[in-house]
């Protein structure tokens, strides 16, 4: 069953977190369904392991032909490897960084993505999804480049005040269905991942300055548990001070193998 992150009126945010468990061989990942009236969007739909249950979850809330968008934070397999099937099952366009818009078709059979991939500019955008006043809603694509992908976006929902943060904020070994409100005991699930997957402290500091301008109720990553309450500002401060990626590299990491 999905975790209900937010519900108010006709606006609903759901997280699917247990669709990719394949005897521990596949990394745990979260997929998201945002519903607004008779339409909605899927965020980071995942690979083929996640497709069937996510599609059934979609049909419980809207007809697939009403889906307004498929949003991809970047182009990793755990983000959009199921794209071929979504291109068949829906008519929704795919929003992804313009860096990846010519790579995404490699997940699909020839011709399936023609006219359906919308490349997001590096500066991001405020996306108006759906039709009309009743069904239309807005999501913000926020630049999060090199956290960890070269072309990378996070998505902010101004109604729920949820920041869908992609790999930033990811935790390994934490229970996805349990929201974290105190960061102290949670850092052990995040630190190793962030030191390896985030590119540098410089981009983390730039990101922190940007998101402090937002009113954030939750930070929900693509792996592991959501963050809420005091954990939100504490995570931003922790990330801002983290040495990672190229900050940690030295000549010892670039030697010919013995």
Tab-separated table of C-alpha atoms in Angstrom:
chain	number	residue	atom	x	y	z
A	1	UNK	CA	0.000	0.000	0.000
A	2	UNK	CA	1.268	3.500	-0.749
A	3	UNK	CA	2.065	6.011	1.967
A	4	UNK	CA	-0.200	9.056	1.933
A	5	UNK	CA	2.088	12.059	2.258
A	6	UNK	CA	-0.603	14.723	1.867
A	7	UNK	CA	-4.343	15.045	1.280
A	8	UNK	CA	-6.312	18.262	1.134
A	9	UNK	CA	-9.452	18.688	-0.937
A	10	UNK	CA	-8.783	17.251	-4.370
A	11	UNK	CA	-4.992	17.305	-3.951
A	12	UNK	CA	-3.256	14.048	-2.980
A	13	UNK	CA	0.399	12.987	-2.809
A	14	UNK	CA	1.212	9.270	-2.571
A	15	UNK	CA	4.558	7.500	-2.163
A	16	UNK	CA	5.095	3.908	-3.321
A	17	UNK	CA	8.165	2.508	-1.589
A	18	UNK	CA	8.104	-1.303	-1.720
A	19	UNK	CA	7.697	-2.037	-5.418
A	20	UNK	CA	11.335	-2.788	-6.261
A	21	UNK	CA	12.229	-5.458	-3.731
A	22	UNK	CA	13.624	-8.345	-5.773
A	23	UNK	CA	15.348	-10.553	-3.178
A	24	UNK	CA	17.524	-7.584	-2.253
A	25	UNK	CA	19.156	-7.411	-5.694
A	26	UNK	CA	17.606	-4.052	-6.651
A	27	UNK	CA	18.110	-0.802	-4.755
A	28	UNK	CA	15.051	0.365	-2.833
A	29	UNK	CA	13.414	3.330	-4.538
A	30	UNK	CA	10.336	5.476	-4.079
A	31	UNK	CA	7.843	6.385	-6.787
A	32	UNK	CA	5.326	9.205	-6.457
A	33	UNK	CA	1.796	9.849	-7.679
A	34	UNK	CA	0.376	13.360	-7.400
A	35	UNK	CA	-3.375	13.664	-7.966
A	36	UNK	CA	-5.217	16.933	-8.428
A	37	UNK	CA	-8.897	16.682	-9.274
A	38	UNK	CA	-9.288	14.425	-12.301
A	39	UNK	CA	-5.661	14.659	-13.379
A	40	UNK	CA	-2.196	14.208	-11.925
A	41	UNK	CA	1.466	13.437	-12.464
A	42	UNK	CA	3.879	10.607	-11.825
A	43	UNK	CA	7.293	11.524	-10.482
A	44	UNK	CA	10.296	9.214	-10.996
A	45	UNK	CA	8.220	6.200	-12.104
A	46	UNK	CA	11.107	3.745	-11.710
A	47	UNK	CA	12.035	0.615	-13.588
A	48	UNK	CA	10.024	-2.374	-14.745
A	49	UNK	CA	9.954	-3.831	-11.222
A	50	UNK	CA	7.786	-0.906	-10.124
A	51	UNK	CA	5.554	-0.566	-13.157
A	52	UNK	CA	2.623	-2.935	-12.519
A	53	UNK	CA	1.738	-1.793	-8.996
A	54	UNK	CA	2.314	1.864	-9.783
A	55	UNK	CA	0.064	1.623	-12.819
A	56	UNK	CA	-2.668	-0.065	-10.730
A	57	UNK	CA	-2.267	2.677	-8.133
A	58	UNK	CA	-2.748	5.270	-10.842
A	59	UNK	CA	-5.945	3.646	-12.120
A	60	UNK	CA	-7.466	3.745	-8.621
A	61	UNK	CA	-7.344	7.543	-8.709
A	62	UNK	CA	-7.756	8.566	-12.355
A	63	UNK	CA	-8.061	7.207	-15.893
A	64	UNK	CA	-4.539	6.788	-17.336
A	65	UNK	CA	-5.403	9.042	-20.289
A	66	UNK	CA	-5.930	11.897	-17.792
A	67	UNK	CA	-2.313	11.763	-16.591
A	68	UNK	CA	-0.830	15.211	-17.262
A	69	UNK	CA	2.877	14.483	-16.889
A	70	UNK	CA	5.642	11.997	-16.209
A	71	UNK	CA	8.414	13.824	-14.368
A	72	UNK	CA	11.976	12.533	-14.171
A	73	UNK	CA	14.556	14.054	-11.846
A	74	UNK	CA	17.305	12.553	-14.024
A	75	UNK	CA	17.861	9.566	-16.325
A	76	UNK	CA	19.055	6.700	-14.112
A	77	UNK	CA	17.419	3.274	-14.656
A	78	UNK	CA	15.721	3.382	-11.238
A	79	UNK	CA	14.126	6.651	-12.377
A	80	UNK	CA	12.729	5.910	-15.862
A	81	UNK	CA	13.692	2.433	-17.086
A	82	UNK	CA	9.950	1.671	-17.351
A	83	UNK	CA	9.429	4.576	-19.769
A	84	UNK	CA	8.567	2.350	-22.730
A	85	UNK	CA	5.565	0.939	-20.874
A	86	UNK	CA	4.361	4.364	-19.725
A	87	UNK	CA	4.572	5.618	-23.301
A	88	UNK	CA	2.166	2.823	-24.266
A	89	UNK	CA	-0.200	3.067	-21.289
A	90	UNK	CA	-0.640	6.869	-21.241
A	91	UNK	CA	-0.472	9.893	-23.513
A	92	UNK	CA	1.409	12.008	-20.956
A	93	UNK	CA	4.521	13.973	-21.931
A	94	UNK	CA	7.825	13.355	-20.152
A	95	UNK	CA	9.604	16.260	-18.477
A	96	UNK	CA	13.352	15.760	-18.030
A	97	UNK	CA	16.499	17.861	-18.207
A	98	UNK	CA	17.310	18.891	-21.757
A	99	UNK	CA	20.689	17.217	-21.164
A	100	UNK	CA	18.877	13.861	-21.039
A	101	UNK	CA	16.058	14.394	-23.527
A	102	UNK	CA	17.951	12.600	-26.319
A	103	UNK	CA	19.050	9.794	-23.997
A	104	UNK	CA	15.594	8.949	-22.632
A	105	UNK	CA	14.398	7.441	-25.966
A	106	UNK	CA	16.989	4.671	-25.491
A	107	UNK	CA	14.633	3.177	-22.883
A	108	UNK	CA	11.894	2.832	-25.518
A	109	UNK	CA	11.080	1.156	-28.787
A	110	UNK	CA	11.704	3.328	-31.866
A	111	UNK	CA	9.208	6.129	-32.353
A	112	UNK	CA	7.447	5.889	-28.991
A	113	UNK	CA	8.784	9.148	-27.582
A	114	UNK	CA	8.374	11.310	-30.698
A	115	UNK	CA	6.870	14.645	-29.669
A	116	UNK	CA	6.450	13.549	-26.056
A	117	UNK	CA	9.697	14.555	-24.354
A	118	UNK	CA	9.921	18.099	-22.996
A	119	UNK	CA	13.458	19.186	-22.160
A	120	UNK	CA	13.661	21.347	-19.054
A	121	UNK	CA	16.098	24.279	-19.235
A	122	UNK	CA	18.918	24.410	-16.696
A	123	UNK	CA	17.178	27.228	-14.818
A	124	UNK	CA	14.101	25.048	-14.174
A	125	UNK	CA	10.505	26.138	-14.617
A	126	UNK	CA	7.118	26.547	-12.959
A	127	UNK	CA	5.108	23.887	-14.735
A	128	UNK	CA	1.360	24.277	-15.210
A	129	UNK	CA	-0.048	20.759	-15.520
A	130	UNK	CA	-3.580	19.696	-16.390
A	131	UNK	CA	-6.422	21.672	-17.914
A	132	UNK	CA	-8.668	24.387	-16.513
A	133	UNK	CA	-9.033	25.905	-13.065
A	134	UNK	CA	-10.424	22.768	-11.411
A	135	UNK	CA	-7.891	20.249	-12.694
A	136	UNK	CA	-4.860	22.409	-13.397
A	137	UNK	CA	-2.072	22.563	-10.825
A	138	UNK	CA	1.485	23.807	-10.592
A	139	UNK	CA	4.788	22.084	-9.859
A	140	UNK	CA	8.159	23.786	-9.738
A	141	UNK	CA	11.183	22.151	-11.362
A	142	UNK	CA	14.140	23.334	-9.281
A	143	UNK	CA	17.743	23.129	-10.525
A	144	UNK	CA	19.708	20.530	-8.567
A	145	UNK	CA	22.487	19.852	-11.057
A	146	UNK	CA	25.311	17.536	-9.930
A	147	UNK	CA	23.192	16.317	-7.003
A	148	UNK	CA	24.029	13.821	-8.325
A	149	UNK	CA	23.413	13.903	-12.113
A	150	UNK	CA	24.769	16.525	-14.522
A	151	UNK	CA	21.226	17.500	-15.454
A	152	UNK	CA	19.158	17.047	-12.319
A	153	UNK	CA	15.905	18.524	-11.032
A	154	UNK	CA	13.955	18.447	-7.828
A	155	UNK	CA	10.217	19.108	-7.846
A	156	UNK	CA	8.402	21.331	-5.362
A	157	UNK	CA	4.648	21.104	-4.848
A	158	UNK	CA	3.457	24.476	-3.491
A	159	UNK	CA	0.126	23.019	-2.312
A	160	UNK	CA	1.527	20.255	-0.100
A	161	UNK	CA	4.830	22.116	0.444
A	162	UNK	CA	6.691	18.886	-0.330
A	163	UNK	CA	10.122	19.033	-1.938
A	164	UNK	CA	10.659	15.850	-3.937
A	165	UNK	CA	14.437	15.834	-3.716
A	166	UNK	CA	15.585	12.924	-5.880
A	167	UNK	CA	18.797	11.367	-4.566
A	168	UNK	CA	19.522	14.239	-2.200
A	169	UNK	CA	18.313	13.225	1.250
A	170	UNK	CA	18.374	9.533	0.359
A	171	UNK	CA	18.804	7.072	3.210
A	172	UNK	CA	19.843	3.436	2.972
A	173	UNK	CA	18.484	0.934	5.448
A	174	UNK	CA	15.855	3.322	6.845
A	175	UNK	CA	12.168	2.390	6.777
A	176	UNK	CA	10.597	4.407	3.936
A	177	UNK	CA	7.145	4.428	5.510
A	178	UNK	CA	8.323	6.108	8.720
A	179	UNK	CA	8.800	9.860	8.466
A	180	UNK	CA	11.958	11.138	10.170
A	181	UNK	CA	11.530	14.243	12.359
A	182	UNK	CA	14.910	14.178	14.167
A	183	UNK	CA	18.029	14.032	12.045
A	184	UNK	CA	20.624	12.954	14.625
A	185	UNK	CA	19.967	9.221	14.574
A	186	UNK	CA	19.263	9.252	10.832
A	187	UNK	CA	22.598	10.595	9.561
A	188	UNK	CA	24.174	7.133	9.703
A	189	UNK	CA	21.737	6.051	6.967
A	190	UNK	CA	22.673	9.016	4.748
A	191	UNK	CA	26.311	9.901	5.221
A	192	UNK	CA	28.098	7.263	3.138
A	193	UNK	CA	25.680	7.657	0.247
A	194	UNK	CA	25.957	11.437	0.164
A	195	UNK	CA	29.734	11.489	0.421
A	196	UNK	CA	29.959	9.254	-2.647
A	197	UNK	CA	27.016	10.348	-4.816
A	198	UNK	CA	26.950	14.135	-4.326
A	199	UNK	CA	29.561	15.888	-6.459
A	200	UNK	CA	30.914	18.652	-4.214
A	201	UNK	CA	30.256	20.825	-1.203
A	202	UNK	CA	30.080	23.864	-3.501
A	203	UNK	CA	26.875	22.665	-5.150
A	204	UNK	CA	25.399	21.627	-1.804
A	205	UNK	CA	25.938	25.160	-0.494
A	206	UNK	CA	24.323	26.659	-3.587
A	207	UNK	CA	21.379	24.264	-3.215
A	208	UNK	CA	20.951	25.111	0.486
A	209	UNK	CA	20.801	28.834	-0.253
A	210	UNK	CA	18.122	28.218	-2.893
A	211	UNK	CA	15.787	25.967	-0.905
A	212	UNK	CA	15.874	28.156	2.199
A	213	UNK	CA	13.678	30.516	0.181
A	214	UNK	CA	10.940	27.849	0.066
A	215	UNK	CA	8.285	26.995	2.629
A	216	UNK	CA	9.032	23.263	3.008
A	217	UNK	CA	6.868	20.921	5.083
A	218	UNK	CA	8.637	17.724	3.932
A	219	UNK	CA	11.714	16.688	1.991
A	220	UNK	CA	10.952	13.379	0.309
A	221	UNK	CA	13.855	11.601	-1.425
A	222	UNK	CA	13.810	8.888	-4.052
A	223	UNK	CA	15.378	6.367	-1.640
A	224	UNK	CA	14.503	5.831	2.001
A	225	UNK	CA	12.474	7.884	4.451
A	226	UNK	CA	10.821	11.321	4.177
A	227	UNK	CA	12.048	14.161	6.379
A	228	UNK	CA	9.662	16.501	8.225
A	229	UNK	CA	9.565	18.888	11.170
A	230	UNK	CA	12.951	19.813	12.633
A	231	UNK	CA	14.661	17.330	10.305
A	232	UNK	CA	14.028	19.640	7.326
A	233	UNK	CA	16.164	22.636	8.399
A	234	UNK	CA	18.627	20.309	10.100
A	235	UNK	CA	19.144	18.357	6.878
A	236	UNK	CA	19.678	21.531	4.863
A	237	UNK	CA	22.306	22.680	7.375
A	238	UNK	CA	23.959	19.230	7.431
A	239	UNK	CA	24.149	19.045	3.645
A	240	UNK	CA	25.488	22.594	3.447
A	241	UNK	CA	28.508	21.612	5.525
A	242	UNK	CA	29.190	18.179	4.006
A	243	UNK	CA	32.453	17.412	2.219
A	244	UNK	CA	31.686	14.975	-0.591
A	245	UNK	CA	32.504	13.792	-4.099
A	246	UNK	CA	35.482	15.560	-5.613
A	247	UNK	CA	36.232	17.239	-2.263
A	248	UNK	CA	37.430	13.830	-1.056
A	249	UNK	CA	39.378	12.742	-4.130
A	250	UNK	CA	43.178	12.575	-4.205
A	251	UNK	CA	45.948	11.087	-6.349
A	252	UNK	CA	45.503	7.880	-4.374
A	253	UNK	CA	42.129	7.337	-6.014
A	254	UNK	CA	43.606	7.535	-9.512
A	255	UNK	CA	46.263	4.845	-9.766
A	256	UNK	CA	46.685	1.996	-12.193
A	257	UNK	CA	45.281	-1.201	-10.649
A	258	UNK	CA	47.824	-3.630	-9.212
